[in-house]
Amino acid sequence: MSLQRNSIGGLSASMILAVSSGAHAAPTSVSITPPHGVRLLSGQRFDVRVEGKGTGPFSATLEIDGQPQSFSSGVQNSTMTDGISSAGFGGFNLRGYSQLQPGVHSIRASFADATGSVDVSSTFEILRARGSREPMRNIIILLGDGMGTAHRTAARLVRFGATLGDPNGFLEMDRLPATGMVTTHSLNSIITDSAPGMAGYSSGTHAQNGQEGVFPANVTSPFFFPRVEYMSEYLHRTQGKSLGLVSTADLEDATPAANAVHTGNRGAGTGIFDQFLDESDSEGTGEFGTGLRVLLGGGRRWALPSDQFGSSRAAASDYASLPEDVLDAWGLPDSAAGAADPERDLLSDFIDSGFTYADSGAALDAALAARRPPHKLLGLFAYGNMNVSLDKLAKRRNVLLPGSSTFAVDDYHAPDQPMLDEMTRAALKVLGHRNENGFVLLVEGAHIDKQSHAMDAERAVVDTIEFDRAVGVAKNFAETVDRETVVIVLADHECSGFSIIGALTGTVAAAATLPPDGAVVDPATQPARQKAVGTYDAAGFPQYEILGDGYPRTMDIDGKILFGFGANGDRYETWLTRPRPIVDSLLPTVIRNELSAAGYPGQPFNRSQADGFFIRGQAIGQDQAVHTASDIPVSAYSAHAAVARQFVGVQRNTDVFVKLMRAALGGY
Ligand SMILES: [Zn+2]
């Protein structure tokens, strides 16, 4: 059991002391950032901010452990204060603060407007991660987005089957030696989205939903929020480590970005992609930034100038020049200041910064065929999200869409996309070559989540198998290439209340001819497709045929496993594989429109309307299934057993950061 001591006891954010000392009115919404009780590592940088709402002019004071601090921005007795606060707010910042001394520290602040003054106080705790054990050179985080326990069970049952009560085999992630459970809550909800989900692991602190690498604030740009230092930045600055990000998503998406980009808006793709490069420390000074050297996935739309086909670059999702004190305190060069520049040719800028670029699976192979791998590698294999493995495999196996002469990947303008394990192998080849200082690598199986949202069980399960193959590649690296490596496999949250409810009674052919059930609303009448669900004994032991490529020949076998969604939206359910995926949300508008015109359904409720079994969702007001608050499993491997053993037990998501940093700093 490794549940960590909760040194803030029963204190909650609502217990921050707020005392009005004004004679009449006083400013409102006065707050200190970071949030009360936050835990940070010794030396980890973060921004402190005091803000409030009222009638200017505004002024503020700040003390840490009783010592008065001067702000790095915010003009006292002015209405404009730091020049970046939202209308009606005044803000004062101390950027890039850090504290070496372990233990609980106190912050006291006062904020005044023309009508009065408010005192606030909070605490933060500094943890030590350094120790005398052997530091791990490399950290590999494999994150199956939305992957709960049932997704893992489903992938195992489809990949191996079971007989007489025993699984016929175990997944790579099942076979890692240490497994525990992780809570997934965010700063402002029991139910997180992927931004705080990943940021908990990569920064050790909770973010608000939709935000990554920042604390909440009322400022005019999402990129001006108070920052907290990521694992990648801390380890690049102190150890010269590199960063690799690999995902089947559009790389602007929350999970990859929450390792490298500080933003209060996870959807601000133009600025997110710019920051990937601009804060990568492309010259390798080691003085700032992430050390990003590998970026593989989807999202070409953010790297192309706004006038090119498929570009999504726009000023509205970009940022103007970062505040001066952010640049100073975080050691960023002027070239990292940023600009609202939808016309930027970011792809050329990546290449000019030394990245070898691959736009297809074949180009990726070619880039790695040289005797020495490229020093930096950029692969953008799709305009938005990459396609799911089921659709990538259809092209590889030359199985056309029914009644069509095309493949889904062609319709997505991404005909040749690598599988996740192939991208992982490429990333490790680049990062692992002459690797003295080590690396942090994130590998994300993004569509486990996205297809669970769409309640497309077949696509979600095959993508979990794809993800597991990437786990095998990472584990092999840690076993045979560089044993100073820790590998963890986890999720950011569970998605959809995914569950294995039974198996199809009868054949697939019979299921395909069941009558439509749309009009059946009387609970006394069981719709035909409800009667097709075999529960308990009737489920038996379904056995899928696995081809040489490691994936099932088809998900539609007689007696196939059937899946339910406890956090569902409305859907039509046939229990059979849908030939076409739901139109992906992260795609350029031009491609989304083409897919809609070609008959790809927009949402689960307008899929298979003619013949489906209509299931009214419980996720009220949502078109798709939603995330749940269920704990998720974490599995870990290292040749150094004590490193992996840290993850046994029930732990907070932010504890995972502390344990990985202890691995990197020898304090495990
Ligand atoms: Zn999700």
mmCIF file of C-alpha atoms in Angstrom, residues 5-248:
data_model
loop_
_atom_site.group_PDB
_atom_site.id
_atom_site.type_symbol
_atom_site.label_atom_id
_atom_site.label_comp_id
_atom_site.label_asym_id
_atom_site.label_seq_id
_atom_site.Cartn_x
_atom_site.Cartn_y
_atom_site.Cartn_z
ATOM 1 C CA ARG A 5 0.255 10.807 3.831
ATOM 2 C CA ASN A 6 -2.148 13.642 3.177
ATOM 3 C CA SER A 7 -0.356 16.353 5.055
ATOM 4 C CA ILE A 8 -3.015 18.950 4.414
ATOM 5 C CA GLY A 9 -5.409 16.883 6.501
ATOM 6 C CA GLY A 10 -9.027 17.910 6.205
ATOM 7 C CA LEU A 11 -8.313 21.391 4.873
ATOM 8 C CA SER A 12 -10.066 22.279 1.669
ATOM 9 C CA ALA A 13 -9.831 25.210 -0.709
ATOM 10 C CA SER A 14 -12.931 26.698 0.869
ATOM 11 C CA MET A 15 -11.070 27.084 4.159
ATOM 12 C CA ILE A 16 -8.668 29.664 2.769
ATOM 13 C CA LEU A 17 -8.787 32.469 5.270
ATOM 14 C CA ALA A 18 -10.462 35.541 3.812
ATOM 15 C CA VAL A 19 -10.908 38.538 6.069
ATOM 16 C CA SER A 20 -12.412 41.788 4.875
ATOM 17 C CA SER A 21 -10.892 44.789 6.590
ATOM 18 C CA GLY A 22 -12.639 47.471 4.554
ATOM 19 C CA ALA A 23 -15.027 49.905 6.200
ATOM 20 C CA HIS A 24 -17.864 49.336 3.715
ATOM 21 C CA ALA A 25 -17.509 47.355 0.507
ATOM 22 C CA ALA A 26 -14.483 45.309 -0.485
ATOM 23 C CA PRO A 27 -13.133 43.510 -3.569
ATOM 24 C CA THR A 28 -14.595 40.069 -4.334
ATOM 25 C CA SER A 29 -13.183 36.837 -5.790
ATOM 26 C CA VAL A 30 -9.852 37.506 -4.100
ATOM 27 C CA SER A 31 -7.613 34.474 -4.508
ATOM 28 C CA ILE A 32 -4.069 33.194 -4.307
ATOM 29 C CA THR A 33 -2.574 30.925 -6.923
ATOM 30 C CA PRO A 34 -1.394 28.146 -6.621
ATOM 31 C CA PRO A 35 -4.505 26.528 -5.134
ATOM 32 C CA HIS A 36 -4.446 25.888 -1.395
ATOM 33 C CA GLY A 37 -2.627 22.747 -0.297
ATOM 34 C CA VAL A 38 -0.872 22.110 -3.618
ATOM 35 C CA ARG A 39 2.163 19.799 -3.509
ATOM 36 C CA LEU A 40 5.261 20.644 -5.535
ATOM 37 C CA LEU A 41 8.746 19.238 -5.806
ATOM 38 C CA SER A 42 11.776 20.848 -4.309
ATOM 39 C CA GLY A 43 12.974 23.308 -6.968
ATOM 40 C CA GLN A 44 9.929 22.904 -9.218
ATOM 41 C CA ARG A 45 8.972 26.274 -10.704
ATOM 42 C CA PHE A 46 5.507 27.768 -10.437
ATOM 43 C CA ASP A 47 3.832 31.157 -10.760
ATOM 44 C CA VAL A 48 2.254 32.828 -7.725
ATOM 45 C CA ARG A 49 -0.645 35.192 -8.445
ATOM 46 C CA VAL A 50 -2.902 37.388 -6.307
ATOM 47 C CA GLU A 51 -6.049 38.591 -8.027
ATOM 48 C CA GLY A 52 -9.424 40.073 -7.172
ATOM 49 C CA LYS A 53 -12.424 41.822 -8.626
ATOM 50 C CA GLY A 54 -13.667 45.294 -7.748
ATOM 51 C CA THR A 55 -13.323 48.964 -8.502
ATOM 52 C CA GLY A 56 -9.787 50.115 -9.298
ATOM 53 C CA PRO A 57 -7.228 51.318 -8.562
ATOM 54 C CA PHE A 58 -5.940 47.994 -7.195
ATOM 55 C CA SER A 59 -3.000 47.116 -5.004
ATOM 56 C CA ALA A 60 -1.714 43.923 -3.382
ATOM 57 C CA THR A 61 0.917 42.537 -1.031
ATOM 58 C CA LEU A 62 2.449 39.057 -0.810
ATOM 59 C CA GLU A 63 4.373 37.181 1.884
ATOM 60 C CA ILE A 64 5.785 33.663 1.716
ATOM 61 C CA ASP A 65 6.711 32.160 5.110
ATOM 62 C CA GLY A 66 6.420 35.654 6.544
ATOM 63 C CA GLN A 67 8.919 37.173 4.084
ATOM 64 C CA PRO A 68 7.590 40.046 1.933
ATOM 65 C CA GLN A 69 7.876 39.269 -1.802
ATOM 66 C CA SER A 70 7.926 41.686 -4.708
ATOM 67 C CA PHE A 71 5.764 40.929 -7.713
ATOM 68 C CA SER A 72 7.288 40.441 -11.159
ATOM 69 C CA SER A 73 4.290 42.180 -12.747
ATOM 70 C CA GLY A 74 1.398 44.365 -11.578
ATOM 71 C CA VAL A 75 1.538 48.138 -11.098
ATOM 72 C CA GLN A 76 0.408 49.103 -7.572
ATOM 73 C CA ASN A 77 -2.435 51.620 -7.187
ATOM 74 C CA SER A 78 -3.409 51.320 -10.847
ATOM 75 C CA THR A 79 -6.429 50.009 -12.705
ATOM 76 C CA MET A 80 -4.368 48.167 -15.326
ATOM 77 C CA THR A 81 -2.212 46.258 -12.748
ATOM 78 C CA ASP A 82 -0.426 43.534 -14.822
ATOM 79 C CA GLY A 83 -2.107 44.472 -18.107
ATOM 80 C CA ILE A 84 -3.373 40.921 -18.666
ATOM 81 C CA SER A 85 -6.185 40.610 -16.106
ATOM 82 C CA SER A 86 -9.775 40.160 -17.288
ATOM 83 C CA ALA A 87 -12.101 43.182 -17.259
ATOM 84 C CA GLY A 88 -12.992 44.149 -13.680
ATOM 85 C CA PHE A 89 -10.046 42.204 -12.217
ATOM 86 C CA GLY A 90 -6.712 43.340 -10.919
ATOM 87 C CA GLY A 91 -3.787 40.888 -10.910
ATOM 88 C CA PHE A 92 -0.285 40.756 -9.437
ATOM 89 C CA ASN A 93 2.184 37.993 -10.319
ATOM 90 C CA LEU A 94 5.366 36.469 -9.015
ATOM 91 C CA ARG A 95 6.467 34.332 -11.960
ATOM 92 C CA GLY A 96 8.829 31.376 -11.875
ATOM 93 C CA TYR A 97 9.017 31.003 -8.085
ATOM 94 C CA SER A 98 10.499 27.860 -6.558
ATOM 95 C CA GLN A 99 11.268 26.613 -3.072
ATOM 96 C CA LEU A 100 13.923 24.083 -2.091
ATOM 97 C CA GLN A 101 12.964 23.494 1.552
ATOM 98 C CA PRO A 102 10.720 20.431 2.092
ATOM 99 C CA GLY A 103 7.641 20.890 4.253
ATOM 100 C CA VAL A 104 4.543 23.058 4.420
ATOM 101 C CA HIS A 105 4.945 26.735 3.524
ATOM 102 C CA SER A 106 2.534 29.596 4.037
ATOM 103 C CA ILE A 107 1.392 32.341 1.698
ATOM 104 C CA ARG A 108 -0.324 35.489 2.957
ATOM 105 C CA ALA A 109 -1.607 38.172 0.638
ATOM 106 C CA SER A 110 -3.800 41.226 0.671
ATOM 107 C CA PHE A 111 -5.745 42.690 -2.211
ATOM 108 C CA ALA A 112 -7.288 46.148 -2.144
ATOM 109 C CA ASP A 113 -9.514 48.150 -4.455
ATOM 110 C CA ALA A 114 -10.987 51.634 -4.052
ATOM 111 C CA THR A 115 -13.554 50.340 -1.542
ATOM 112 C CA GLY A 116 -11.548 48.173 0.831
ATOM 113 C CA SER A 117 -9.076 45.380 1.325
ATOM 114 C CA VAL A 118 -9.228 41.582 1.729
ATOM 115 C CA ASP A 119 -6.588 39.338 3.337
ATOM 116 C CA VAL A 120 -6.163 35.771 2.090
ATOM 117 C CA SER A 121 -3.835 32.951 3.058
ATOM 118 C CA SER A 122 -3.001 29.460 1.872
ATOM 119 C CA THR A 123 -0.324 26.795 2.087
ATOM 120 C CA PHE A 124 1.739 24.725 -0.295
ATOM 121 C CA GLU A 125 3.878 21.691 0.445
ATOM 122 C CA ILE A 126 7.344 20.968 -0.934
ATOM 123 C CA LEU A 127 8.291 17.302 -1.416
ATOM 124 C CA ARG A 128 11.752 15.843 -1.812
ATOM 125 C CA ALA A 129 12.321 13.431 -4.683
ATOM 126 C CA ARG A 130 16.117 13.192 -4.570
ATOM 127 C CA GLY A 131 17.718 10.165 -2.981
ATOM 128 C CA SER A 132 20.767 7.939 -3.039
ATOM 129 C CA ARG A 133 19.416 5.152 -5.242
ATOM 130 C CA GLU A 134 20.276 4.753 -8.901
ATOM 131 C CA PRO A 135 18.401 7.383 -10.923
ATOM 132 C CA MET A 136 16.359 6.104 -13.861
ATOM 133 C CA ARG A 137 17.566 7.653 -17.111
ATOM 134 C CA ASN A 138 14.323 7.200 -19.040
ATOM 135 C CA ILE A 139 10.649 7.558 -18.196
ATOM 136 C CA ILE A 140 8.075 6.008 -20.537
ATOM 137 C CA ILE A 141 4.417 6.787 -19.842
ATOM 138 C CA LEU A 142 1.918 4.786 -21.893
ATOM 139 C CA LEU A 143 -1.512 6.296 -21.501
ATOM 140 C CA GLY A 144 -4.588 4.560 -22.856
ATOM 141 C CA ASP A 145 -6.961 7.490 -22.886
ATOM 142 C CA GLY A 146 -10.253 6.602 -21.207
ATOM 143 C CA MET A 147 -9.007 3.046 -20.548
ATOM 144 C CA GLY A 148 -10.726 1.499 -17.554
ATOM 145 C CA THR A 149 -10.467 -2.019 -16.184
ATOM 146 C CA ALA A 150 -13.169 -3.304 -18.557
ATOM 147 C CA HIS A 151 -11.287 -2.061 -21.634
ATOM 148 C CA ARG A 152 -8.280 -4.077 -20.522
ATOM 149 C CA THR A 153 -10.417 -7.163 -19.872
ATOM 150 C CA ALA A 154 -12.131 -6.757 -23.251
ATOM 151 C CA ALA A 155 -8.847 -6.499 -25.153
ATOM 152 C CA ARG A 156 -7.540 -9.592 -23.330
ATOM 153 C CA LEU A 157 -10.676 -11.635 -24.055
ATOM 154 C CA VAL A 158 -10.705 -10.683 -27.739
ATOM 155 C CA ARG A 159 -6.950 -11.169 -28.183
ATOM 156 C CA PHE A 160 -6.654 -14.468 -26.290
ATOM 157 C CA GLY A 161 -10.073 -15.792 -25.245
ATOM 158 C CA ALA A 162 -10.720 -17.826 -22.124
ATOM 159 C CA THR A 163 -11.365 -21.495 -21.414
ATOM 160 C CA LEU A 164 -12.930 -23.229 -18.392
ATOM 161 C CA GLY A 165 -12.593 -20.088 -16.295
ATOM 162 C CA ASP A 166 -9.025 -19.132 -17.206
ATOM 163 C CA PRO A 167 -7.786 -16.512 -19.665
ATOM 164 C CA ASN A 168 -5.898 -18.201 -22.524
ATOM 165 C CA GLY A 169 -3.268 -15.477 -22.339
ATOM 166 C CA PHE A 170 -2.458 -12.111 -20.808
ATOM 167 C CA LEU A 171 -1.801 -8.712 -22.345
ATOM 168 C CA GLU A 172 1.611 -7.051 -22.194
ATOM 169 C CA MET A 173 0.206 -4.586 -19.646
ATOM 170 C CA ASP A 174 -1.255 -7.425 -17.561
ATOM 171 C CA ARG A 175 2.192 -8.975 -17.317
ATOM 172 C CA LEU A 176 3.950 -5.921 -15.885
ATOM 173 C CA PRO A 177 5.007 -6.818 -12.337
ATOM 174 C CA ALA A 178 3.361 -4.032 -10.302
ATOM 175 C CA THR A 179 -0.268 -2.939 -10.576
ATOM 176 C CA GLY A 180 -2.233 -0.438 -8.516
ATOM 177 C CA MET A 181 -5.199 1.862 -8.779
ATOM 178 C CA VAL A 182 -5.297 5.630 -9.359
ATOM 179 C CA THR A 183 -7.913 8.253 -8.494
ATOM 180 C CA THR A 184 -8.658 10.590 -11.391
ATOM 181 C CA HIS A 185 -10.297 13.748 -10.014
ATOM 182 C CA SER A 186 -9.433 17.245 -11.256
ATOM 183 C CA LEU A 187 -9.124 20.533 -9.370
ATOM 184 C CA ASN A 188 -12.766 21.437 -9.857
ATOM 185 C CA SER A 189 -14.619 18.125 -10.296
ATOM 186 C CA ILE A 190 -14.720 14.450 -9.379
ATOM 187 C CA ILE A 191 -14.915 13.883 -13.158
ATOM 188 C CA THR A 192 -11.883 15.038 -15.103
ATOM 189 C CA ASP A 193 -11.232 15.570 -18.767
ATOM 190 C CA SER A 194 -7.959 14.578 -20.368
ATOM 191 C CA ALA A 195 -6.206 17.916 -19.725
ATOM 192 C CA PRO A 196 -6.055 17.757 -15.901
ATOM 193 C CA GLY A 197 -5.934 13.951 -16.182
ATOM 194 C CA MET A 198 -2.531 14.055 -17.896
ATOM 195 C CA ALA A 199 -1.378 17.224 -16.116
ATOM 196 C CA GLY A 200 -1.733 15.460 -12.764
ATOM 197 C CA TYR A 201 0.918 12.965 -13.920
ATOM 198 C CA SER A 202 3.130 15.478 -15.726
ATOM 199 C CA SER A 203 3.076 18.344 -13.198
ATOM 200 C CA GLY A 204 2.051 16.739 -9.883
ATOM 201 C CA THR A 205 -0.687 19.327 -9.465
ATOM 202 C CA HIS A 206 -4.383 19.412 -10.213
ATOM 203 C CA ALA A 207 -5.631 21.608 -13.041
ATOM 204 C CA GLN A 208 -9.148 22.738 -13.713
ATOM 205 C CA ASN A 209 -11.019 20.867 -16.457
ATOM 206 C CA GLY A 210 -9.972 22.058 -19.917
ATOM 207 C CA GLN A 211 -6.635 23.431 -18.618
ATOM 208 C CA GLU A 212 -3.101 22.004 -18.672
ATOM 209 C CA GLY A 213 0.162 23.105 -17.041
ATOM 210 C CA VAL A 214 -1.516 26.108 -15.433
ATOM 211 C CA PHE A 215 -3.491 27.182 -12.381
ATOM 212 C CA PRO A 216 -6.866 28.939 -12.742
ATOM 213 C CA ALA A 217 -6.887 32.712 -13.222
ATOM 214 C CA ASN A 218 -8.908 35.514 -14.760
ATOM 215 C CA VAL A 219 -6.634 36.697 -17.564
ATOM 216 C CA THR A 220 -7.178 37.791 -21.158
ATOM 217 C CA SER A 221 -5.413 34.897 -22.936
ATOM 218 C CA PRO A 222 -5.380 31.212 -21.998
ATOM 219 C CA PHE A 223 -1.608 31.277 -22.565
ATOM 220 C CA PHE A 224 -1.094 33.956 -19.867
ATOM 221 C CA PHE A 225 -2.341 31.754 -17.002
ATOM 222 C CA PRO A 226 -0.011 31.096 -14.027
ATOM 223 C CA ARG A 227 2.264 28.212 -15.006
ATOM 224 C CA VAL A 228 3.518 25.152 -13.165
ATOM 225 C CA GLU A 229 6.633 23.363 -14.364
ATOM 226 C CA TYR A 230 6.176 20.038 -16.163
ATOM 227 C CA MET A 231 8.261 16.931 -15.544
ATOM 228 C CA SER A 232 9.690 17.373 -19.048
ATOM 229 C CA GLU A 233 10.801 20.947 -18.292
ATOM 230 C CA TYR A 234 12.200 20.156 -14.842
ATOM 231 C CA LEU A 235 14.203 17.212 -16.167
ATOM 232 C CA HIS A 236 15.350 19.035 -19.304
ATOM 233 C CA ARG A 237 16.539 21.982 -17.200
ATOM 234 C CA THR A 238 18.223 19.926 -14.473
ATOM 235 C CA GLN A 239 19.346 16.779 -16.350
ATOM 236 C CA GLY A 240 19.269 17.675 -20.054
ATOM 237 C CA LYS A 241 16.588 15.102 -20.800
ATOM 238 C CA SER A 242 14.684 15.088 -24.101
ATOM 239 C CA LEU A 243 10.946 14.769 -24.602
ATOM 240 C CA GLY A 244 9.021 12.554 -27.009
ATOM 241 C CA LEU A 245 5.271 12.735 -27.637
ATOM 242 C CA VAL A 246 3.499 9.984 -29.584
ATOM 243 C CA SER A 247 -0.259 9.809 -29.993
ATOM 244 C CA THR A 248 -2.943 8.518 -32.324
#
